[in-house]
Short mmCIF file of C-alpha atoms in Angstrom, two decimals:
data_model
loop_
_atom_site.label_atom_id
_atom_site.label_comp_id
_atom_site.label_asym_id
_atom_site.label_seq_id
_atom_site.Cartn_x
_atom_site.Cartn_y
_atom_site.Cartn_z
CA UNK B 3 0.00 0.00 0.00
CA UNK B 4 1.46 3.34 -1.09
CA UNK B 5 1.29 6.18 1.45
CA UNK B 6 0.33 9.48 -0.18
CA UNK B 7 0.89 12.66 1.85
CA UNK B 8 -1.03 15.74 0.71
CA UNK B 9 0.58 18.96 1.95
CA UNK B 10 -1.94 21.84 2.09
CA UNK B 11 -1.79 25.34 3.54
CA UNK B 12 -4.36 24.64 6.27
CA UNK B 13 -7.50 22.67 6.91
CA UNK B 14 -9.76 25.44 5.72
CA UNK B 15 -11.76 26.67 2.74
CA UNK B 16 -9.93 26.61 -0.58
CA UNK B 17 -9.93 25.13 -4.06
CA UNK B 18 -6.66 23.26 -3.61
CA UNK B 19 -7.86 21.64 -0.38
CA UNK B 20 -11.01 20.53 -2.20
CA UNK B 21 -8.99 18.98 -5.02
CA UNK B 22 -6.81 17.14 -2.53
CA UNK B 23 -9.69 15.74 -0.52
CA UNK B 24 -11.58 14.71 -3.67
CA UNK B 25 -8.54 12.74 -4.84
CA UNK B 26 -8.24 11.12 -1.43
CA UNK B 27 -11.87 10.00 -1.41
CA UNK B 28 -11.04 7.47 -4.11
CA UNK B 29 -11.89 4.09 -2.62
CA UNK B 30 -8.74 2.20 -3.60
CA UNK B 31 -7.05 -0.36 -1.34
CA UNK B 32 -3.65 0.30 -2.96
CA UNK B 33 -3.36 3.73 -1.32
CA UNK B 34 -3.32 5.19 2.16
CA UNK B 35 -3.97 8.94 2.19
CA UNK B 36 -2.67 11.46 4.73
CA UNK B 37 -3.23 15.22 5.03
CA UNK B 38 -0.73 17.64 6.56
CA UNK B 39 -1.32 21.36 7.08
CA UNK B 40 1.48 23.94 7.05
CA UNK B 41 -0.27 26.20 9.57
CA UNK B 42 -3.16 25.35 11.84
CA UNK B 43 -6.64 26.15 10.60
CA UNK B 44 -9.20 27.37 13.13
CA UNK B 45 -12.94 27.70 13.34
CA UNK B 46 -16.03 25.82 12.31
CA UNK B 47 -14.81 25.24 8.75
CA UNK B 48 -11.63 23.55 9.98
CA UNK B 49 -13.66 21.41 12.38
CA UNK B 50 -15.99 20.31 9.59
CA UNK B 51 -13.04 19.70 7.24
CA UNK B 52 -11.48 17.37 9.81
CA UNK B 53 -14.80 15.59 10.30
CA UNK B 54 -14.92 14.99 6.54
CA UNK B 55 -11.42 13.49 6.64
CA UNK B 56 -12.41 11.21 9.53
CA UNK B 57 -15.61 10.07 7.81
CA UNK B 58 -13.56 8.95 4.80
CA UNK B 59 -10.86 7.34 6.97
CA UNK B 60 -8.18 9.74 5.76
CA UNK B 61 -5.30 10.25 8.18
CA UNK B 62 -4.41 13.82 9.11
CA UNK B 63 -1.61 15.62 10.93
CA UNK B 64 -2.23 19.04 12.44
CA UNK B 65 0.31 21.84 12.45
CA UNK B 66 1.34 23.13 15.89
CA UNK B 67 1.85 26.60 14.33
CA UNK B 68 -0.72 29.41 14.15
CA UNK B 69 0.95 32.18 12.19
CA UNK B 70 1.67 33.69 8.78
CA UNK B 71 1.71 30.99 6.09
CA UNK B 72 5.19 31.79 4.81
CA UNK B 73 6.72 31.83 8.30
CA UNK B 74 4.87 28.59 9.00
CA UNK B 75 6.37 27.09 5.83
CA UNK B 76 9.90 27.97 6.99
CA UNK B 77 9.30 26.31 10.36
CA UNK B 78 7.46 23.31 8.91
CA UNK B 79 10.48 20.95 8.61
CA UNK B 80 11.34 21.26 12.29
CA UNK B 81 8.15 19.60 13.51
CA UNK B 82 7.23 17.50 10.47
CA UNK B 83 10.39 15.36 10.36
CA UNK B 84 9.09 13.11 13.16
CA UNK B 85 5.92 12.37 11.19
CA UNK B 86 7.95 11.58 8.09
CA UNK B 87 10.20 9.26 10.04
CA UNK B 88 7.20 7.42 11.50
CA UNK B 89 5.34 6.85 8.21
CA UNK B 90 8.07 7.11 5.52
CA UNK B 91 5.69 8.36 2.76
CA UNK B 92 6.02 6.99 -0.77
CA UNK B 93 4.70 10.12 -2.47
CA UNK B 94 4.38 13.73 -1.42
CA UNK B 95 1.65 15.68 -3.19
CA UNK B 96 1.92 19.41 -2.60
CA UNK B 97 -0.61 22.13 -3.40
CA UNK B 98 0.86 25.59 -4.16
CA UNK B 99 2.41 27.86 -2.75
CA UNK B 100 3.17 27.74 1.00
CA UNK B 101 3.16 23.91 0.90
CA UNK B 102 5.75 24.11 -1.91
CA UNK B 103 8.13 26.12 0.26
CA UNK B 104 7.51 23.80 3.22
CA UNK B 105 8.27 20.66 1.21
CA UNK B 106 11.32 22.20 -0.47
CA UNK B 107 12.86 23.15 2.88
CA UNK B 108 12.06 19.78 4.41
CA UNK B 109 13.73 17.92 1.54
CA UNK B 110 16.85 20.07 1.85
CA UNK B 111 17.17 20.21 5.62
CA UNK B 112 16.32 16.55 6.24
CA UNK B 113 17.57 14.96 3.06
CA UNK B 114 19.22 12.18 5.10
CA UNK B 115 15.75 10.94 6.17
CA UNK B 116 14.27 10.75 2.68
CA UNK B 117 14.27 7.55 0.67
CA UNK B 118 15.72 7.99 -2.82
CA UNK B 119 12.58 6.33 -4.20
CA UNK B 120 10.27 8.93 -2.64
CA UNK B 121 8.34 10.76 -5.36
CA UNK B 122 6.82 14.23 -5.56
CA UNK B 123 3.62 15.37 -7.27
CA UNK B 124 2.73 19.05 -7.33
CA UNK B 125 -0.55 20.46 -8.64
CA UNK B 126 -0.48 23.88 -10.28
CA UNK B 127 -3.76 25.50 -9.28
CA UNK B 128 -3.38 29.00 -10.68
CA UNK B 129 -2.09 30.99 -13.64
CA UNK B 130 0.10 33.25 -11.49
CA UNK B 131 2.73 31.98 -9.07
CA UNK B 132 4.94 33.68 -6.51
CA UNK B 133 3.84 37.19 -7.54
CA UNK B 134 6.56 39.43 -5.99
CA UNK B 135 8.66 36.55 -4.60
CA UNK B 136 10.58 35.95 -7.84
CA UNK B 137 13.82 34.65 -6.32
CA UNK B 138 11.99 32.20 -4.06
CA UNK B 139 9.93 31.05 -7.02
CA UNK B 140 13.01 30.46 -9.19
CA UNK B 141 14.60 28.26 -6.52
CA UNK B 142 11.45 26.29 -5.75
CA UNK B 143 10.60 25.66 -9.41
CA UNK B 144 14.02 24.12 -10.08
CA UNK B 145 13.34 21.71 -7.21
CA UNK B 146 10.10 20.58 -8.85
CA UNK B 147 11.87 20.28 -12.21
CA UNK B 148 14.28 17.80 -10.61
CA UNK B 149 11.33 15.62 -9.56
CA UNK B 150 9.29 16.22 -12.76
CA UNK B 151 6.51 16.90 -10.31
CA UNK B 152 4.15 19.35 -11.98
CA UNK B 153 0.55 18.66 -12.96
CA UNK B 154 -1.61 21.49 -14.34
CA UNK B 155 -5.35 21.78 -13.83
CA UNK B 156 -5.91 23.33 -17.27
CA UNK B 157 -4.16 24.13 -20.55
CA UNK B 158 -4.07 27.80 -19.59
CA UNK B 159 -2.33 27.02 -16.29
CA UNK B 160 0.23 24.90 -18.14
CA UNK B 161 0.89 27.58 -20.77
CA UNK B 162 1.13 30.34 -18.16
CA UNK B 163 3.58 28.33 -16.10
CA UNK B 164 5.85 27.52 -19.05
CA UNK B 165 5.90 31.15 -20.14
CA UNK B 166 6.92 32.19 -16.63
CA UNK B 167 9.50 29.42 -16.11
CA UNK B 168 10.96 28.67 -19.53
CA UNK B 169 13.74 26.51 -18.02
CA UNK B 170 11.15 23.87 -17.07
CA UNK B 171 11.85 21.52 -19.98
CA UNK B 172 9.76 18.51 -18.96
CA UNK B 173 6.23 17.68 -20.01
CA UNK B 174 3.47 18.91 -17.72
CA UNK B 175 0.39 16.67 -17.84
CA UNK B 176 -3.05 18.20 -17.48
CA UNK B 177 -5.57 16.68 -15.09
CA UNK B 178 -8.83 18.61 -15.00
CA UNK B 179 -10.31 19.20 -11.57
CA UNK B 180 -12.99 16.68 -10.73
CA UNK B 181 -15.92 17.81 -8.66
CA UNK B 182 -18.09 15.74 -6.37
CA UNK B 183 -21.76 16.43 -7.08
CA UNK B 184 -23.38 17.40 -3.79
CA UNK B 185 -26.89 16.79 -2.55
CA UNK B 186 -28.53 20.19 -2.19
CA UNK B 187 -30.02 21.53 1.02
CA UNK B 188 -31.83 24.85 1.58
CA UNK B 189 -29.89 27.98 2.48
CA UNK B 190 -32.05 29.51 5.20
CA UNK B 191 -31.22 33.21 4.90
CA UNK B 192 -32.60 34.00 1.46
CA UNK B 193 -34.67 37.10 0.74
CA UNK B 194 -37.82 35.66 -0.81
CA UNK B 195 -39.00 38.81 -2.56
CA UNK B 196 -35.62 39.45 -4.18
CA UNK B 197 -33.34 37.87 -6.77
CA UNK B 198 -30.67 36.28 -4.56
CA UNK B 199 -27.16 36.77 -5.95
CA UNK B 200 -24.24 34.89 -4.41
CA UNK B 201 -20.62 35.98 -4.35
CA UNK B 202 -18.30 33.46 -2.70
CA UNK B 203 -14.54 33.12 -2.36
CA UNK B 204 -11.48 34.74 -0.90
CA UNK B 205 -12.01 38.48 -0.61
CA UNK B 206 -8.87 39.41 -2.52
CA UNK B 207 -8.11 41.48 -5.62
CA UNK B 208 -7.99 38.41 -7.89
CA UNK B 209 -11.68 37.74 -7.28
CA UNK B 210 -12.73 41.14 -8.67
CA UNK B 211 -13.72 42.68 -5.36
CA UNK B 212 -13.52 46.18 -6.89
CA UNK B 213 -15.92 45.21 -9.68
CA UNK B 214 -18.29 43.49 -7.25
CA UNK B 215 -18.68 46.73 -5.30
CA UNK B 216 -18.96 48.84 -8.49
CA UNK B 217 -21.77 46.66 -9.82
CA UNK B 218 -23.73 46.58 -6.56
CA UNK B 219 -23.51 50.35 -6.15
CA UNK B 220 -24.49 51.00 -9.77
CA UNK B 221 -27.41 48.55 -9.69
CA UNK B 222 -28.79 50.05 -6.51
CA UNK B 223 -29.19 53.42 -8.22
CA UNK B 224 -31.83 51.99 -10.55
CA UNK B 225 -33.15 48.76 -9.00
CA UNK B 226 -34.08 47.22 -5.66
CA UNK B 227 -34.69 43.74 -7.06
CA UNK B 228 -31.39 42.16 -6.03
CA UNK B 229 -29.98 40.91 -2.74
CA UNK B 230 -26.25 40.08 -2.57
CA UNK B 231 -24.94 37.37 -0.25
CA UNK B 232 -21.16 37.68 0.20
CA UNK B 233 -19.53 34.54 1.57
CA UNK B 234 -15.83 34.40 2.37
CA UNK B 235 -12.95 36.00 4.21
CA UNK B 236 -9.84 37.82 3.08
CA UNK B 237 -7.65 40.90 3.49
CA UNK B 238 -10.01 43.16 1.53
CA UNK B 239 -13.13 42.33 3.50
CA UNK B 240 -12.97 45.48 5.63
CA UNK B 241 -12.46 47.65 2.56
CA UNK B 242 -15.39 45.99 0.79
CA UNK B 243 -17.60 46.35 3.86
CA UNK B 244 -16.76 50.04 4.05
CA UNK B 245 -17.72 50.63 0.40
CA UNK B 246 -21.04 48.82 0.86
CA UNK B 247 -21.91 49.90 4.41
CA UNK B 248 -24.87 52.03 3.32
CA UNK B 249 -26.43 49.35 1.10
CA UNK B 250 -29.34 47.45 2.69
CA UNK B 251 -29.29 44.63 0.14
CA UNK B 252 -25.88 43.17 1.07
CA UNK B 253 -25.11 40.58 3.74
CA UNK B 254 -21.67 39.24 4.77
CA UNK B 255 -21.32 35.73 6.19
CA UNK B 256 -17.65 34.83 6.52
CA UNK B 257 -16.74 31.29 5.44
CA UNK B 258 -19.50 28.69 5.08
CA UNK B 259 -18.48 25.06 5.27
CA UNK B 260 -19.80 22.74 2.55
CA UNK B 261 -21.02 25.72 0.53
CA UNK B 262 -21.44 23.46 -2.52
CA UNK B 263 -24.47 21.89 -0.80
CA UNK B 264 -26.26 25.26 -0.62
CA UNK B 265 -25.52 26.61 -4.10
CA UNK B 266 -28.80 25.46 -5.62
CA UNK B 267 -30.73 27.74 -3.25
CA UNK B 268 -29.53 30.94 -4.93
CA UNK B 269 -30.76 32.46 -8.18
CA UNK B 270 -27.37 33.37 -9.70
CA UNK B 271 -23.68 33.30 -8.80
CA UNK B 272 -21.60 36.39 -9.64
CA UNK B 273 -17.90 35.78 -10.38
CA UNK B 274 -16.07 38.93 -11.60
CA UNK B 275 -12.63 37.35 -11.12
CA UNK B 276 -9.73 38.98 -12.95
CA UNK B 277 -8.11 35.57 -13.43
CA UNK B 278 -8.52 31.94 -12.36
CA UNK B 279 -6.65 28.70 -12.83
CA UNK B 280 -9.80 26.64 -13.31
CA UNK B 281 -12.67 27.75 -11.12
CA UNK B 282 -14.02 24.94 -8.97
CA UNK B 283 -16.79 27.17 -7.64
CA UNK B 284 -18.13 27.75 -11.13
CA UNK B 285 -18.11 24.00 -11.81
CA UNK B 286 -19.77 23.22 -8.46
CA UNK B 287 -22.44 25.79 -9.23
CA UNK B 288 -23.22 24.21 -12.59
CA UNK B 289 -23.54 20.82 -10.92
CA UNK B 290 -26.02 22.48 -8.54
CA UNK B 291 -27.84 24.06 -11.53
CA UNK B 292 -26.98 27.56 -10.37
CA UNK B 293 -26.29 29.82 -13.39
CA UNK B 294 -23.05 31.81 -13.21
CA UNK B 295 -22.47 35.42 -14.28
CA UNK B 296 -18.76 35.66 -15.09
CA UNK B 297 -15.92 37.77 -16.34
CA UNK B 298 -14.89 36.17 -19.62
CA UNK B 299 -11.38 35.30 -18.48
CA UNK B 300 -9.64 32.00 -19.08
CA UNK B 301 -10.14 29.67 -16.14
CA UNK B 302 -13.73 30.85 -15.84
CA UNK B 303 -14.95 30.83 -19.42
CA UNK B 304 -13.48 27.31 -19.77
CA UNK B 305 -15.92 25.99 -17.16
CA UNK B 306 -19.03 26.84 -19.19
CA UNK B 307 -20.39 26.17 -22.70
CA UNK B 308 -18.92 28.40 -25.42
CA UNK B 309 -22.30 29.94 -26.13
CA UNK B 310 -22.79 31.01 -22.51
CA UNK B 311 -24.54 34.42 -22.55
CA UNK B 312 -23.95 35.57 -18.95
CA UNK B 313 -20.42 36.89 -19.40
CA UNK B 314 -18.69 40.26 -19.65
CA UNK B 315 -15.43 41.01 -21.43
CA UNK B 316 -12.64 42.57 -19.36
CA UNK B 317 -14.97 42.96 -16.35
CA UNK B 318 -16.90 45.72 -18.08
CA UNK B 319 -19.35 47.11 -15.52
CA UNK B 320 -21.83 48.32 -18.15
CA UNK B 321 -22.06 44.81 -19.59
CA UNK B 322 -22.79 43.42 -16.14
CA UNK B 323 -25.50 46.02 -15.65
CA UNK B 324 -27.13 44.94 -18.92
CA UNK B 325 -26.93 41.27 -17.89
CA UNK B 326 -28.48 41.91 -14.47
CA UNK B 327 -31.12 44.14 -16.04
CA UNK B 328 -32.11 41.41 -18.50
CA UNK B 329 -32.12 38.36 -16.22
CA UNK B 330 -35.90 38.02 -16.50
CA UNK B 331 -35.52 37.57 -20.26
CA UNK B 332 -33.29 34.50 -19.95
CA UNK B 333 -34.62 30.96 -19.60
CA UNK B 334 -32.93 30.13 -16.31
CA UNK B 335 -33.90 26.44 -16.40
CA UNK B 336 -32.48 26.02 -19.89
CA UNK B 337 -29.22 27.73 -18.90
CA UNK B 338 -28.94 25.55 -15.80
CA UNK B 339 -29.41 22.37 -17.83
CA UNK B 340 -26.85 23.44 -20.45
CA UNK B 341 -24.23 24.14 -17.79
CA UNK B 342 -25.00 20.91 -15.92
CA UNK B 343 -24.56 18.82 -19.05
CA UNK B 344 -21.26 20.56 -19.83
CA UNK B 345 -19.66 19.98 -16.43
CA UNK B 346 -20.98 16.42 -16.23
CA UNK B 347 -19.15 15.59 -19.44
CA UNK B 348 -15.91 17.42 -18.57
CA UNK B 349 -15.39 17.62 -14.80
CA UNK B 350 -16.59 14.41 -13.20
CA UNK B 351 -14.71 13.37 -10.06
CA UNK B 352 -13.92 9.84 -11.28
CA UNK B 353 -11.76 10.99 -14.21
CA UNK B 354 -9.61 13.11 -11.88
CA UNK B 355 -9.21 10.35 -9.30
CA UNK B 356 -8.27 7.74 -11.89
CA UNK B 357 -5.66 9.98 -13.53
CA UNK B 358 -3.98 10.92 -10.24
CA UNK B 359 -4.00 7.31 -8.99
CA UNK B 360 -2.45 6.23 -12.28
CA UNK B 361 0.24 8.87 -11.81
CA UNK B 362 0.91 7.68 -8.26
CA UNK B 363 1.34 4.12 -9.54
CA UNK B 364 3.67 5.10 -12.37
CA UNK B 365 7.30 4.11 -12.01
CA UNK B 366 8.30 7.54 -13.29
CA UNK B 367 6.35 10.62 -12.33
#
């Protein structure tokens, strides 16, 4: 039985954590799955995440560190080595970016503990890596080149990576994210006389927080038909709250565990992201038959049929206003069925599990 260790930032909300746990839910007696967090997650979401691991008999190892993710990554080797020594993993599977730093440092500081046959898999989840940490990125990427570790979640992610790191001269396979279709349950805080619009995700610049606020403020000048539910946490939450503090059709929730089970309750999902690797939330929404209003950027547009009408180019606010203003003219049921059929054909969980398990079994990664 091969022991697979997934290294994730923390046991908390996130697309990479969802990918990792969906892989690990594969019922295969040839593999034993473990989860390790770089820094300790806290709160109800972390508790529910751990419960999910326990229900699927997935081993997990909690970080003793509650701090900044990068600092936690630098300290990771000094507590993790005992766990490695106890279990001697066959494969490490890391999920960008703090886990990458943690694994790199562990392999270099405790090289004497690591079996030469130990393999590394690393999933590229986004089109932009390392941002301002160019030197760190250069060093880390050469480590993953040595192990031929990279797997991309989409063609765009692969192309973006190779344009950023041209020295990476090995093939990068593509394994599309697979999503587990969730049974839907009612979300209890809907506004029944309004069109309920969901925004969910990290409240960061990437997710188009500026555009979200612009659209809400512009819509409210001409319409009172919409109610916006904003689910998530992030460094720009306070700024977003300040911009929307006078709007009575906006409600903030923080993180909501198992959000995918509530998606079908809403009328539309709004995703004005500036960029995505391959949006799991969009795919989950289509499985829940929740139509998605998107910015037509790669990583989002790839999750929906080519003829999808609810999209704006370059996050154009006026286009969004036209879309919201014309929602009553669309056949919502037809759109939902089109999107559901598309994701069912392209993003089923079984195809992802089978491809990763095959990669784990391969003599050469």
